[in-house]
């Protein structure tokens, strides 16, 4: 099961370099010196402290078909990427821009949008040329510096300058080696961790099972295991609030591995709400939770008890469509000079995430 301890990202932090861009960009220090922090947004008590005001907030506009209507729908503001054309996706991403300064562009990525994919698939990466043009960058094409995975919402850091992207990637790499977290996620979990704060440590490997790659914990990995792709992973967690048998948790990955954060929370017997891949590994008998063997437990839709469904005001069929409640909320970037304080970027919570907090009575203290 793993001790308490950060992931690279749940299919998360992508470090992608696109084709070399044209010259004329400014280097990191010159850019970050003028970076503008967004003012903190005034939010309801249950979400206070988990968002700042973005220049454009990702909200439904009129009768747009891009988003499910709020009304009585259980997941307001949830993107339906399969229904978008390339032009519509570019428009959605423009709306999701948190800030743009020099060559740096920050997005609040909607849940369900993949960063990369197979040739021909509609992804963030596939529309970066159009997005670059739409944002007035001319021939300077954006590339991904840091991003959350498909099922995760939250911050995406882009750069139109190769030198700036390289310096930021080196900063993230050095911070990881030094054990300094640069990314903070917020999650809602089904279950409450046994301690309010700690580290989750687990050796993980990718295993091809039933046609898909799944992350599997490895107990006491040997040197041979490490050489064959097993990685020792660490995440720091802090419980922010608890209610109705659920928790609002801050997570900081200290290592980089696919699906690290959802798998780590499963090892704590507290799967992330909306985890339809790994939550099946948590079994319950007479109210007591335990881990099922990862190798023999197939992914299935998350099953929530009746009391939790009532609190969330969801039917079982709606719960089967529950989005993953894992949001890349905060990133730290280096200051202009070594002695300067880090720069903090923040992304507001999605509307469906805020609705869940309200339904569960999870209040940020």
GROMACS .gro file of C-alpha atoms in nm, residues 6 8-9 12-17 144-147 168-173 176 182 256:
model
   22
    6UNK     CA    1   0.413   1.404  -0.554
    8UNK     CA    2   0.461   1.443  -1.215
    9UNK     CA    3   0.104   1.458  -1.302
   12UNK     CA    4  -0.048   1.526  -1.605
   13UNK     CA    5   0.247   1.751  -1.642
   14UNK     CA    6   0.339   1.734  -2.005
   15UNK     CA    7   0.667   1.877  -2.119
   16UNK     CA    8   0.635   1.915  -2.493
   17UNK     CA    9   0.858   2.098  -2.737
  144UNK     CA   10   0.347   2.342  -2.411
  145UNK     CA   11   0.568   2.402  -2.107
  146UNK     CA   12   0.346   2.251  -1.839
  147UNK     CA   13  -0.001   2.098  -1.856
  168UNK     CA   14   1.114   2.711  -1.732
  169UNK     CA   15   1.151   2.340  -1.801
  170UNK     CA   16   1.496   2.347  -1.638
  171UNK     CA   17   1.344   2.524  -1.337
  172UNK     CA   18   1.076   2.254  -1.302
  173UNK     CA   19   1.337   1.978  -1.338
  176UNK     CA   20   1.177   1.825  -0.870
  182UNK     CA   21   0.594   2.370  -0.802
  256UNK     CA   22   0.642   1.269  -1.234
   0.00000   0.00000   0.00000
